[in-house]
Short mmCIF file of C-alpha atoms in Angstrom, two decimals:
data_model
loop_
_atom_site.label_atom_id
_atom_site.label_comp_id
_atom_site.label_asym_id
_atom_site.label_seq_id
_atom_site.Cartn_x
_atom_site.Cartn_y
_atom_site.Cartn_z
CA MET A 1 199.59 136.20 132.81
CA LYS A 2 200.92 134.07 135.56
CA ARG A 3 204.54 132.56 135.17
CA LEU A 4 204.07 129.14 135.14
CA CYS A 5 206.08 125.68 136.75
CA LEU A 6 204.81 122.98 134.57
CA VAL A 7 204.72 119.96 136.32
CA CYS A 8 204.64 117.06 134.18
CA GLN A 9 201.82 114.46 135.38
CA ASN A 10 202.11 111.50 132.22
CA VAL A 11 202.41 108.31 133.60
CA ASP A 12 206.11 107.98 134.16
CA CYS A 13 206.72 111.03 135.72
CA LYS A 14 203.93 110.03 137.71
CA SER A 15 204.99 106.56 138.62
CA ARG A 16 207.95 108.87 140.10
CA GLY A 17 206.74 110.59 142.48
CA SER A 18 205.82 113.95 139.94
CA GLU A 19 202.76 114.69 141.70
CA GLN A 20 203.46 114.77 145.42
CA LEU A 21 206.01 116.86 144.07
CA MET A 22 203.60 118.70 142.97
CA LYS A 23 202.00 119.26 145.77
CA GLU A 24 205.12 120.35 147.88
CA LEU A 25 205.99 122.52 145.11
CA ALA A 26 203.36 124.37 145.30
CA LYS A 27 202.90 124.40 149.19
CA LEU A 28 206.93 125.99 149.26
CA VAL A 29 205.51 128.62 146.02
CA ALA A 30 203.02 129.53 148.47
CA GLU A 31 205.64 129.48 151.85
CA ARG A 32 207.53 132.16 149.59
CA ALA A 33 204.07 134.32 149.47
CA LEU A 34 205.08 133.93 145.49
CA THR A 35 201.16 135.21 143.54
CA ASP A 36 202.74 135.65 139.72
CA VAL A 37 203.68 132.11 140.14
CA GLU A 38 201.07 129.27 139.23
CA VAL A 39 201.77 125.73 140.13
CA ARG A 40 200.07 123.54 136.82
CA PRO A 41 199.76 119.78 135.28
CA TYR A 42 202.01 119.48 132.17
CA ILE A 43 200.13 116.10 129.58
CA CYS A 44 203.72 115.71 129.05
CA PHE A 45 207.62 117.19 128.37
CA GLY A 46 208.78 113.67 126.30
CA ALA A 47 211.34 113.05 128.54
CA CYS A 48 209.82 110.59 130.36
CA GLN A 49 212.64 108.45 130.75
CA ASP A 50 214.48 111.88 132.44
CA GLY A 51 211.50 112.49 134.70
CA PRO A 52 209.90 114.14 137.03
CA ASN A 53 210.84 117.04 134.38
CA ILE A 54 209.24 120.80 135.56
CA VAL A 55 209.72 123.74 133.14
CA LEU A 56 209.74 126.77 134.05
CA TYR A 57 208.17 129.21 131.95
CA PRO A 58 208.76 131.96 130.34
CA GLU A 59 212.09 131.33 132.44
CA LYS A 60 212.35 128.43 129.92
CA SER A 61 214.19 126.64 132.70
CA TRP A 62 214.36 122.59 132.62
CA TYR A 63 214.85 120.63 134.86
CA ALA A 64 215.00 116.84 134.72
CA GLY A 65 215.12 113.73 137.05
CA VAL A 66 213.91 116.19 140.67
CA LYS A 67 213.60 115.28 143.15
CA THR A 68 212.23 116.54 147.07
CA GLU A 69 215.14 117.72 148.15
CA ASP A 70 215.38 119.37 144.52
CA LEU A 71 212.19 121.69 145.65
CA LYS A 72 213.84 124.41 147.80
CA ASP A 73 216.10 125.40 144.91
CA ILE A 74 213.47 125.42 142.74
CA ALA A 75 211.25 127.94 144.48
CA ASP A 76 214.33 130.22 145.84
CA ARG A 77 215.08 130.22 141.67
CA LEU A 78 211.18 131.21 141.53
CA ALA A 79 212.04 133.22 144.06
CA GLY A 80 215.03 134.69 142.17
CA GLY A 81 217.87 132.52 143.25
CA PRO A 82 220.28 131.03 140.95
CA ASP A 83 219.26 128.62 138.32
CA VAL A 84 218.98 125.32 139.75
CA LYS A 85 221.91 124.06 136.57
CA ARG A 86 222.56 120.49 137.73
CA LEU A 87 218.82 119.15 137.04
CA ASP A 88 219.19 120.89 133.42
CA LYS A 89 220.37 117.71 131.44
CA ILE A 90 217.62 117.70 128.28
CA ASP A 91 218.40 117.50 124.58
CA SER A 92 218.19 121.35 123.14
CA SER A 93 216.45 119.91 120.19
CA LEU A 94 213.65 118.90 122.42
CA LYS A 95 214.08 121.47 124.53
CA GLU A 96 213.72 124.05 121.11
CA LEU A 97 210.04 121.47 120.12
CA ILE A 98 208.71 122.11 123.84
CA TYR A 99 209.20 125.73 124.54
CA GLN A 100 207.86 126.80 120.94
CA LEU A 101 204.68 125.16 122.10
CA LEU A 102 204.72 126.94 125.21
CA ASP A 103 205.04 130.13 123.36
CA THR A 104 202.34 129.20 121.19
CA GLY A 105 200.18 128.86 124.28
CA VAL A 106 200.39 125.18 124.99
CA PHE A 107 200.22 124.08 128.35
CA MET B 1 181.93 91.01 89.04
CA GLN B 2 183.72 87.93 90.12
CA GLY B 3 185.22 88.22 93.38
CA ILE B 4 187.48 85.72 95.27
CA LEU B 5 186.95 85.49 98.69
CA PHE B 6 183.01 85.98 97.82
CA PRO B 7 182.43 84.43 94.63
CA ARG B 8 178.79 84.98 94.78
CA GLY B 9 178.89 87.96 96.59
CA VAL B 10 179.12 88.61 100.06
CA VAL B 11 177.93 85.69 102.29
CA GLU B 12 174.77 86.65 104.15
CA GLU B 13 175.38 83.56 106.08
CA ARG B 14 177.81 80.51 107.64
CA GLU B 15 179.09 78.41 105.48
CA GLY B 16 179.60 75.02 107.37
CA LEU B 17 181.87 72.05 106.24
CA GLN B 18 179.84 70.06 103.97
CA GLU B 19 178.74 73.90 101.95
CA TYR B 20 182.45 74.49 101.99
CA ARG B 21 183.33 71.51 100.30
CA ALA B 22 180.88 71.18 98.22
CA ARG B 23 182.21 74.11 96.31
CA GLY B 24 185.44 72.81 96.35
CA GLY B 25 186.67 74.41 99.86
CA TYR B 26 189.55 72.09 101.41
CA THR B 27 191.21 71.17 97.66
CA ALA B 28 193.56 73.22 98.16
CA LEU B 29 195.29 72.19 101.32
CA GLU B 30 194.80 68.25 100.03
CA LYS B 31 196.65 69.54 96.19
CA ALA B 32 199.44 70.81 98.91
CA LEU B 33 199.72 68.07 100.94
CA LYS B 34 199.73 65.10 98.02
CA GLY B 35 201.32 67.21 95.89
CA LEU B 36 203.70 70.47 96.57
CA ALA B 37 206.45 70.75 99.19
CA PRO B 38 205.81 73.93 101.75
CA GLU B 39 208.70 75.55 99.35
CA THR B 40 206.56 74.81 96.11
CA VAL B 41 203.75 76.80 98.07
CA ILE B 42 205.41 79.72 99.78
CA GLN B 43 206.66 79.65 95.76
CA GLU B 44 203.25 80.17 94.57
CA ILE B 45 202.23 82.93 97.47
CA THR B 46 205.23 85.42 96.67
CA GLU B 47 204.46 84.68 92.31
CA SER B 48 200.76 85.55 93.05
CA GLY B 49 202.11 88.63 94.54
CA LEU B 50 199.63 88.12 97.60
CA GLN B 51 200.00 91.38 100.59
CA GLY B 52 199.44 91.61 103.57
CA ARG B 53 195.79 92.42 104.21
CA GLY B 54 195.51 94.15 107.70
CA GLY B 55 196.90 97.41 107.15
CA ALA B 56 200.51 96.85 106.53
CA GLY B 57 200.81 95.43 102.87
CA PHE B 58 204.16 93.49 103.46
CA PRO B 59 204.50 90.64 100.77
CA ALA B 60 202.43 87.19 102.34
CA GLY B 61 205.06 84.97 100.71
CA LYS B 62 208.18 87.32 101.66
CA LYS B 63 206.70 86.68 105.37
CA TRP B 64 206.73 83.16 105.67
CA ALA B 65 209.81 82.53 103.65
CA PHE B 66 211.72 84.51 106.42
CA THR B 67 209.94 82.04 108.79
CA ARG B 68 210.64 79.01 106.93
CA GLU B 69 214.06 79.57 106.50
CA CYS B 70 214.49 79.84 110.71
CA ALA B 71 215.99 76.91 111.74
CA GLU B 72 215.17 78.38 115.25
CA GLN B 73 212.32 75.82 116.37
CA PRO B 74 209.07 75.47 116.41
CA HIS B 75 207.59 77.81 114.19
CA TYR B 76 204.32 79.08 114.76
CA VAL B 77 201.79 80.63 112.64
CA VAL B 78 198.95 83.21 114.46
CA LEU B 79 195.56 84.54 112.67
CA ASN B 80 195.65 87.82 113.81
CA GLY B 81 191.40 88.60 114.22
CA GLY B 82 192.00 91.56 116.86
CA GLU B 83 190.52 94.22 113.96
CA ASP B 84 190.43 96.87 115.86
CA GLU B 85 190.63 99.63 112.76
CA PRO B 86 187.57 101.33 113.42
CA GLY B 87 184.83 101.10 110.86
CA SER B 88 186.29 98.04 109.59
CA LYS B 89 184.17 94.22 110.17
CA LYS B 90 185.22 92.09 106.84
CA ASP B 91 187.81 90.11 109.34
CA ARG B 92 184.71 89.03 111.20
CA LEU B 93 182.75 88.98 108.64
CA LEU B 94 185.02 86.08 106.85
CA MET B 95 185.44 84.40 110.42
CA GLU B 96 181.41 84.24 110.80
CA ASN B 97 180.46 83.46 107.87
CA LEU B 98 183.63 81.98 105.70
CA PRO B 99 185.54 80.04 108.88
CA HIS B 100 186.45 77.08 106.67
CA LEU B 101 187.99 79.36 104.01
CA VAL B 102 189.55 81.41 107.04
CA MET B 103 190.93 77.83 108.73
CA GLU B 104 192.09 75.71 105.15
CA GLY B 105 194.64 79.54 104.89
CA VAL B 106 195.93 78.43 109.03
CA ILE B 107 196.53 75.06 107.91
CA LEU B 108 198.05 76.31 104.07
CA ALA B 109 200.06 78.75 106.52
CA SER B 110 201.12 76.37 109.01
CA TYR B 111 202.48 74.13 106.40
CA ALA B 112 204.45 75.62 104.63
CA VAL B 113 206.00 77.42 107.20
CA GLY B 114 206.33 74.78 108.97
CA ALA B 115 204.74 75.20 112.10
CA SER B 116 202.64 72.71 114.38
CA THR B 117 200.67 74.84 115.98
CA ALA B 118 198.60 78.00 115.16
CA TYR B 119 196.48 80.34 117.58
CA LEU B 120 193.47 81.78 116.53
CA TYR B 121 193.80 85.44 117.98
CA VAL B 122 190.37 86.32 117.87
CA ASN B 123 188.71 89.91 119.17
CA SER B 124 187.28 89.23 122.66
CA GLN B 125 183.79 90.17 121.50
CA TYR B 126 183.14 89.19 118.25
CA ASN B 127 181.67 86.30 120.09
CA LYS B 128 179.91 84.74 116.49
CA ALA B 129 183.25 84.99 114.83
CA LYS B 130 184.96 82.91 117.94
CA ASP B 131 181.91 80.41 117.93
CA SER B 132 181.93 79.69 114.43
CA MET B 133 185.35 79.45 114.31
CA ALA B 134 185.30 77.40 116.76
CA GLN B 135 182.96 75.33 115.51
CA ALA B 136 184.58 74.36 111.96
CA LEU B 137 188.25 73.79 114.56
CA ALA B 138 185.54 70.51 115.59
CA GLU B 139 184.51 69.75 112.31
CA ALA B 140 187.53 69.92 110.94
CA GLN B 141 189.22 67.83 112.98
CA GLU B 142 186.81 65.28 112.77
CA ALA B 143 187.21 64.94 109.06
CA GLY B 144 190.87 64.74 109.85
CA LEU B 145 191.98 68.27 108.16
CA VAL B 146 193.20 69.77 111.10
CA GLY B 147 195.47 67.10 114.17
CA LYS B 148 197.46 64.75 113.83
CA LYS B 149 198.76 63.04 110.22
CA ILE B 150 196.22 65.41 107.75
CA LEU B 151 194.60 64.11 105.31
CA GLY B 152 197.04 61.01 106.05
CA SER B 153 200.30 63.08 105.23
CA ASP B 154 203.18 63.07 107.80
CA PHE B 155 201.59 67.07 108.45
CA ASN B 156 200.33 67.16 112.04
CA LEU B 157 199.13 70.94 113.30
CA ASP B 158 196.96 71.52 116.69
CA ILE B 159 195.11 74.63 116.52
CA LEU B 160 194.31 77.30 119.70
CA PHE B 161 192.23 80.03 119.98
CA VAL B 162 193.43 83.16 122.41
CA ALA B 163 191.07 86.22 122.53
CA ALA B 164 192.09 89.79 121.80
CA PRO B 165 191.69 92.78 123.68
CA PRO B 166 189.57 95.02 122.43
CA ASN B 167 192.09 97.81 122.17
CA TYR B 168 193.87 99.46 119.02
CA VAL B 169 197.13 98.37 119.92
CA ALA B 170 195.83 94.77 120.71
CA GLY B 171 195.90 94.64 116.90
CA GLU B 172 199.46 95.11 116.25
CA ASP B 173 201.32 91.79 115.67
CA SER B 174 204.20 92.08 118.01
CA ALA B 175 201.19 93.11 120.73
CA ALA B 176 199.22 90.21 119.95
CA LEU B 177 202.07 87.71 120.55
CA GLU B 178 202.65 89.21 123.77
CA VAL B 179 198.87 88.26 124.80
CA ILE B 180 199.67 84.38 123.72
CA GLU B 181 202.20 84.26 125.98
CA GLN B 182 199.69 85.77 129.00
CA LYS B 183 201.54 89.94 129.24
CA GLN B 184 199.73 92.80 128.87
CA PRO B 185 198.88 93.99 124.54
CA LEU B 186 202.25 96.36 123.96
CA PRO B 187 204.17 96.13 120.94
CA ARG B 188 207.84 95.13 120.98
CA GLN B 189 210.76 96.68 119.55
CA LYS B 190 211.91 96.14 116.34
CA PRO B 191 213.77 94.83 114.53
CA PRO B 192 214.03 91.20 115.34
CA PHE B 193 210.02 91.26 113.81
CA PRO B 194 207.93 88.27 114.64
CA ALA B 195 208.68 86.18 111.30
CA THR B 196 212.16 85.24 112.66
CA ALA B 197 212.09 85.45 116.59
CA GLY B 198 208.19 85.82 117.48
CA LEU B 199 206.23 84.03 119.24
CA PHE B 200 207.65 82.53 122.84
CA GLY B 201 211.36 83.70 121.18
CA LYS B 202 210.35 81.55 117.56
CA PRO B 203 210.15 82.30 114.38
CA THR B 204 206.45 82.83 113.93
CA ALA B 205 204.04 84.39 110.67
CA VAL B 206 201.32 86.25 112.09
CA ASN B 207 199.06 87.24 109.52
CA ASN B 208 195.56 88.89 109.01
CA VAL B 209 192.19 87.21 108.44
CA GLU B 210 191.17 88.63 105.38
CA THR B 211 195.63 87.52 104.45
CA LEU B 212 194.53 84.03 104.97
CA ALA B 213 191.11 83.71 103.57
CA ASN B 214 193.11 84.84 99.89
CA VAL B 215 195.30 80.89 100.31
CA PRO B 216 193.58 78.78 99.33
CA ALA B 217 192.04 80.21 96.48
CA ILE B 218 196.14 81.06 94.99
CA ILE B 219 196.90 76.97 96.06
CA ALA B 220 193.75 75.97 94.33
CA SER B 221 194.67 77.98 91.01
CA GLY B 222 197.18 79.11 90.82
CA ALA B 223 199.46 82.96 91.19
CA LYS B 224 198.58 83.17 87.76
CA TRP B 225 194.85 83.02 87.64
CA TYR B 226 195.37 85.32 91.13
CA ARG B 227 197.05 87.83 88.46
CA SER B 228 193.95 87.99 86.25
CA PHE B 229 192.54 90.07 89.04
CA GLY B 230 193.68 93.68 90.07
CA THR B 231 196.71 95.58 89.16
CA PRO B 232 200.21 94.04 88.17
CA GLU B 233 201.96 95.94 91.26
CA SER B 234 198.72 94.75 93.95
CA PRO B 235 197.14 92.19 92.50
CA GLY B 236 194.00 90.27 93.58
CA THR B 237 191.11 92.00 95.82
CA MET B 238 190.43 93.89 98.50
CA ILE B 239 187.43 94.06 101.15
CA PHE B 240 186.89 97.78 101.23
CA SER B 241 184.32 99.04 104.59
CA LEU B 242 181.97 101.66 103.32
CA ASN B 243 180.07 103.23 107.01
CA ASP B 244 177.28 105.07 106.98
CA GLU B 245 178.46 108.57 105.10
CA VAL B 246 176.87 106.48 102.17
CA ASN B 247 173.31 104.45 100.84
CA ARG B 248 174.65 101.13 101.40
CA PRO B 249 177.07 100.62 104.03
CA GLY B 250 178.95 97.74 103.63
CA ILE B 251 181.62 95.15 102.48
CA TYR B 252 182.52 95.19 99.35
CA GLU B 253 185.42 93.14 97.35
CA LEU B 254 186.75 94.91 94.88
CA PRO B 255 189.66 94.41 92.22
CA PHE B 256 192.50 96.10 93.02
CA GLY B 257 192.07 99.25 90.58
CA SER B 258 188.89 99.72 90.72
CA THR B 259 188.16 103.03 91.62
CA LEU B 260 187.01 105.16 94.86
CA ARG B 261 184.65 106.41 92.70
CA PHE B 262 182.99 103.42 91.41
CA LEU B 263 182.89 101.71 95.30
CA ILE B 264 181.63 105.18 96.30
CA GLU B 265 178.70 105.47 93.64
CA GLU B 266 178.39 102.15 92.45
CA ARG B 267 178.57 99.61 95.93
CA GLY B 268 177.74 101.72 98.26
CA GLY B 269 174.96 103.18 95.89
CA GLY B 270 176.15 107.29 96.64
CA VAL B 271 176.89 109.63 99.78
CA LYS B 272 173.17 109.57 101.59
CA GLY B 273 171.04 113.25 101.14
CA GLY B 274 173.30 113.06 97.71
CA LYS B 275 175.60 115.71 99.68
CA SER B 276 179.23 116.27 98.08
CA ILE B 277 182.58 115.21 99.24
CA LYS B 278 184.32 117.43 101.30
CA ALA B 279 186.76 114.72 101.88
CA ILE B 280 187.54 110.67 101.83
CA MET B 281 190.27 108.83 104.00
CA PRO B 282 190.69 106.22 101.94
CA GLY B 283 192.08 104.05 104.61
CA GLY B 284 191.01 104.25 108.22
CA PRO B 285 191.83 107.33 110.49
CA SER B 286 196.31 106.88 109.97
CA SER B 287 195.35 107.55 106.02
CA ALA B 288 195.84 111.25 105.05
CA PHE B 289 192.28 112.84 103.50
CA LEU B 290 192.32 113.01 100.17
CA PRO B 291 189.79 115.95 98.12
CA PRO B 292 187.30 115.17 96.41
CA ASP B 293 188.60 115.60 92.85
CA LYS B 294 191.13 112.10 93.79
CA ILE B 295 187.60 110.30 93.70
CA ASP B 296 188.87 108.78 90.30
CA ILE B 297 192.22 107.29 91.62
CA PRO B 298 192.65 103.74 91.25
CA LEU B 299 192.23 101.89 94.85
CA ASP B 300 195.51 100.02 94.71
CA HIS B 301 198.57 100.90 97.23
CA ASN B 302 200.63 102.48 94.63
CA SER B 303 197.75 104.61 93.18
CA VAL B 304 196.75 105.62 96.46
CA ARG B 305 199.62 106.52 97.53
CA ALA B 306 200.45 108.67 94.47
CA ALA B 307 198.00 110.63 95.40
CA GLY B 308 198.99 111.41 98.78
CA SER B 309 197.49 108.69 100.63
CA SER B 310 197.68 104.91 102.39
CA ILE B 311 194.86 102.11 101.33
CA GLY B 312 195.15 101.29 105.25
CA CYS B 313 192.48 97.78 105.19
CA GLY B 314 190.70 99.87 102.84
CA VAL B 315 187.89 101.66 106.02
CA VAL B 316 186.84 104.19 103.78
CA HIS B 317 185.92 107.32 105.24
CA ILE B 318 183.79 110.34 103.78
CA VAL B 319 183.49 114.01 105.49
CA THR B 320 180.72 115.35 103.70
CA GLU B 321 180.19 119.52 102.82
CA GLY B 322 179.01 121.14 105.64
CA SER B 323 181.58 118.75 108.31
CA CYS B 324 184.16 120.75 109.93
CA ILE B 325 188.00 119.20 109.53
CA VAL B 326 188.74 120.04 112.67
CA GLU B 327 186.36 118.48 114.57
CA GLU B 328 186.84 115.34 111.86
CA ILE B 329 190.95 115.43 113.37
CA LEU B 330 190.03 116.61 117.32
CA ARG B 331 188.71 113.29 117.34
CA ILE B 332 190.56 111.28 115.70
CA ALA B 333 193.98 112.40 117.30
CA ASP B 334 192.04 111.90 120.81
CA PHE B 335 191.64 108.48 119.40
CA PHE B 336 195.44 108.02 119.15
CA ALA B 337 195.58 110.05 122.26
CA ALA B 338 193.70 107.02 123.94
CA GLU B 339 194.48 104.55 121.98
CA SER B 340 198.29 104.85 122.46
CA CYS B 341 199.40 102.45 124.99
CA GLY B 342 202.31 104.82 126.43
CA GLN B 343 205.31 102.63 126.76
CA CYS B 344 207.01 104.63 124.82
CA PRO B 345 207.48 107.86 126.12
CA ALA B 346 207.66 109.98 122.30
CA CYS B 347 204.56 107.91 121.48
CA ARG B 348 202.72 109.49 124.60
CA MET B 349 203.85 113.48 124.56
CA GLU B 350 203.22 112.81 120.89
CA THR B 351 199.37 112.02 121.00
CA ASN B 352 198.50 114.00 124.13
CA THR B 353 200.29 116.90 122.41
CA LEU B 354 198.42 116.83 119.07
CA ALA B 355 195.43 116.43 120.97
CA VAL B 356 195.50 119.51 123.32
CA MET B 357 196.95 121.19 120.45
CA LEU B 358 193.88 120.46 118.50
CA LYS B 359 191.32 121.30 121.38
CA LYS B 360 193.36 124.62 121.66
CA VAL B 361 192.24 125.45 117.58
CA GLN B 362 189.11 124.44 118.71
CA GLN B 363 187.97 126.36 121.28
CA GLY B 364 190.09 129.11 119.14
CA GLN B 365 192.82 129.46 121.42
CA GLY B 366 196.32 130.19 119.94
CA GLY B 367 196.85 131.97 116.51
CA GLN B 368 198.98 131.30 112.92
CA PRO B 369 201.95 130.35 115.40
CA LEU B 370 199.85 127.43 116.75
CA LEU B 371 199.66 125.59 113.49
CA GLU B 372 203.33 125.90 112.78
CA GLN B 373 203.49 123.80 115.42
CA PHE B 374 201.88 120.52 114.41
CA SER B 375 204.15 119.30 111.83
CA LYS B 376 207.29 120.02 114.35
CA VAL B 377 205.60 117.98 116.98
CA ILE B 378 205.19 115.58 113.79
CA SER B 379 208.64 115.42 112.20
CA PHE B 380 210.40 115.35 116.33
CA ASN B 381 208.51 112.15 116.60
CA LYS B 382 208.34 110.15 113.35
CA GLY B 383 209.44 106.40 114.20
CA LYS B 384 210.91 106.72 117.73
CA GLY B 385 207.55 104.53 119.09
CA PHE B 386 207.99 100.51 119.17
CA CYS B 387 205.44 100.03 116.78
CA ASN B 388 203.76 102.59 114.32
CA LEU B 389 201.51 104.17 115.67
CA ILE B 390 203.14 107.39 117.15
CA ASN B 391 203.11 107.60 112.89
CA MET B 392 199.61 107.08 112.30
CA PRO B 393 198.29 110.79 113.45
CA GLY B 394 200.45 112.64 111.18
CA PRO B 395 198.57 111.73 107.40
CA PRO B 396 195.69 113.04 108.74
CA ILE B 397 196.60 116.34 110.49
CA GLU B 398 198.60 117.35 108.01
CA SER B 399 196.74 117.07 105.58
CA ALA B 400 193.67 118.43 107.14
CA LEU B 401 196.00 121.99 107.30
CA ARG B 402 197.56 121.42 103.70
CA LEU B 403 193.40 121.01 102.35
CA PHE B 404 191.66 123.29 104.50
CA ARG B 405 193.04 125.10 106.57
CA PRO B 406 190.88 128.10 106.25
CA ASP B 407 188.46 125.73 108.57
CA PHE B 408 191.60 125.50 110.78
CA GLU B 409 192.50 129.94 111.04
CA PHE B 410 188.30 130.08 111.02
CA HIS B 411 187.88 127.95 114.50
CA LEU B 412 190.99 129.98 115.90
CA ALA B 413 189.31 132.96 114.85
CA ASN B 414 186.44 132.06 116.09
CA GLY B 415 186.72 129.15 119.06
CA ARG B 416 183.42 127.36 116.94
CA CYS B 417 183.36 125.80 113.55
CA PRO B 418 182.69 127.59 109.99
CA GLN B 419 179.20 125.70 109.40
CA SER B 420 177.61 126.53 113.38
#
């Protein structure tokens, strides 16, 4: 299975530009020839007030409040670079719920 | 069996002012305006034990007292005729055929809470109901029952119409207030509740159509008489809706405490085609499924709750043997995902995620651990929305998983219904 870069596309994240973020991230992933990574939309992570939200799976890295200027660091992380810790802002109980859902194939 | 709203059975044709008056219509209003203080009217309703019929079952007298006692002025009354519950047609029928009964309830409620303006919030797709109520309003105005100095008293009341958008949340009481204020139908954060801070921030009694239709009989005949129907905890009658699953679909007024079996078999004529029952949802899509061995439970708030479900606004849905519960539940989850207004993040996440999870189960994608996630998603989000919609998918999904787990497991293993 490919590694997933899940970009929330529900109303709130979308209104904060997540559609454009998803396109640009897909471009950066392609530029780095990360053929084992798939950038795809996600229904909702339930952290709308902190959006746009991006989750890497199976890495289980959650990036909140992502801006265009953060995308390069996220793409680098997918290419083996360091975690983007400044975007790790989400409550652990929500993370646990979403990661469990991803573990059971809900994506 | 004598009913309260339909003393001679469900009314098939519109009742005009003269016919309504000929059977004692508007005598309750006359009795109140000529001899009962508003507080006495509220006391009578409180003593009657009348509970809201829109789904929540909140005591009507208590709601009115909250509004009445607020010093803030003016006060308002809203007749909630949004009726967006799938399968429910009771409020439409009351407004279409018994418009003066409903109107008298609205006038009495306004007198009781001290409102000089009432709004009739009617589902925008209910043209016949709107026309019938408009005609009743004109007739009532002409007869001095609405307007200035009603029946020679000092009580004045204006009644206005507002069209209710035909989506599910628009029937929620605070969303109704938003629409009347010419905004989008989005529920408000509560508290404060509409009873104390409602329309334009003022105290507002928002009552369901069926609730207000019960008021004239209570004022005319008294709380004690009303309590001769039903059970001590759920007095009076309730209108139950049966749909196409039975031989005689329709709406039926029964005293609280009548059994589910009586409703389905005696009134509904039994299940179509003589099929056996697999499960029953006694209170619309947000109520938990009951197994068929609960068919003898009395239909009242406490008994249905004790059996593990809720009575809601009385829409009884029957799932017959041979139907797949996963398909049933997926339809319900899709409904709530589509009807979530989207303003609360947790509701948006929960309703969409549950629908996706069920789609995966239906298509056989995922394993047993997926089934364990449902209750986690539901409990994580419980109570995190402005309105109750966030809590609605839980009871049907969790009860289905508890009662019909083999259906879910078959879908996971085979990607299809056990019966197909």
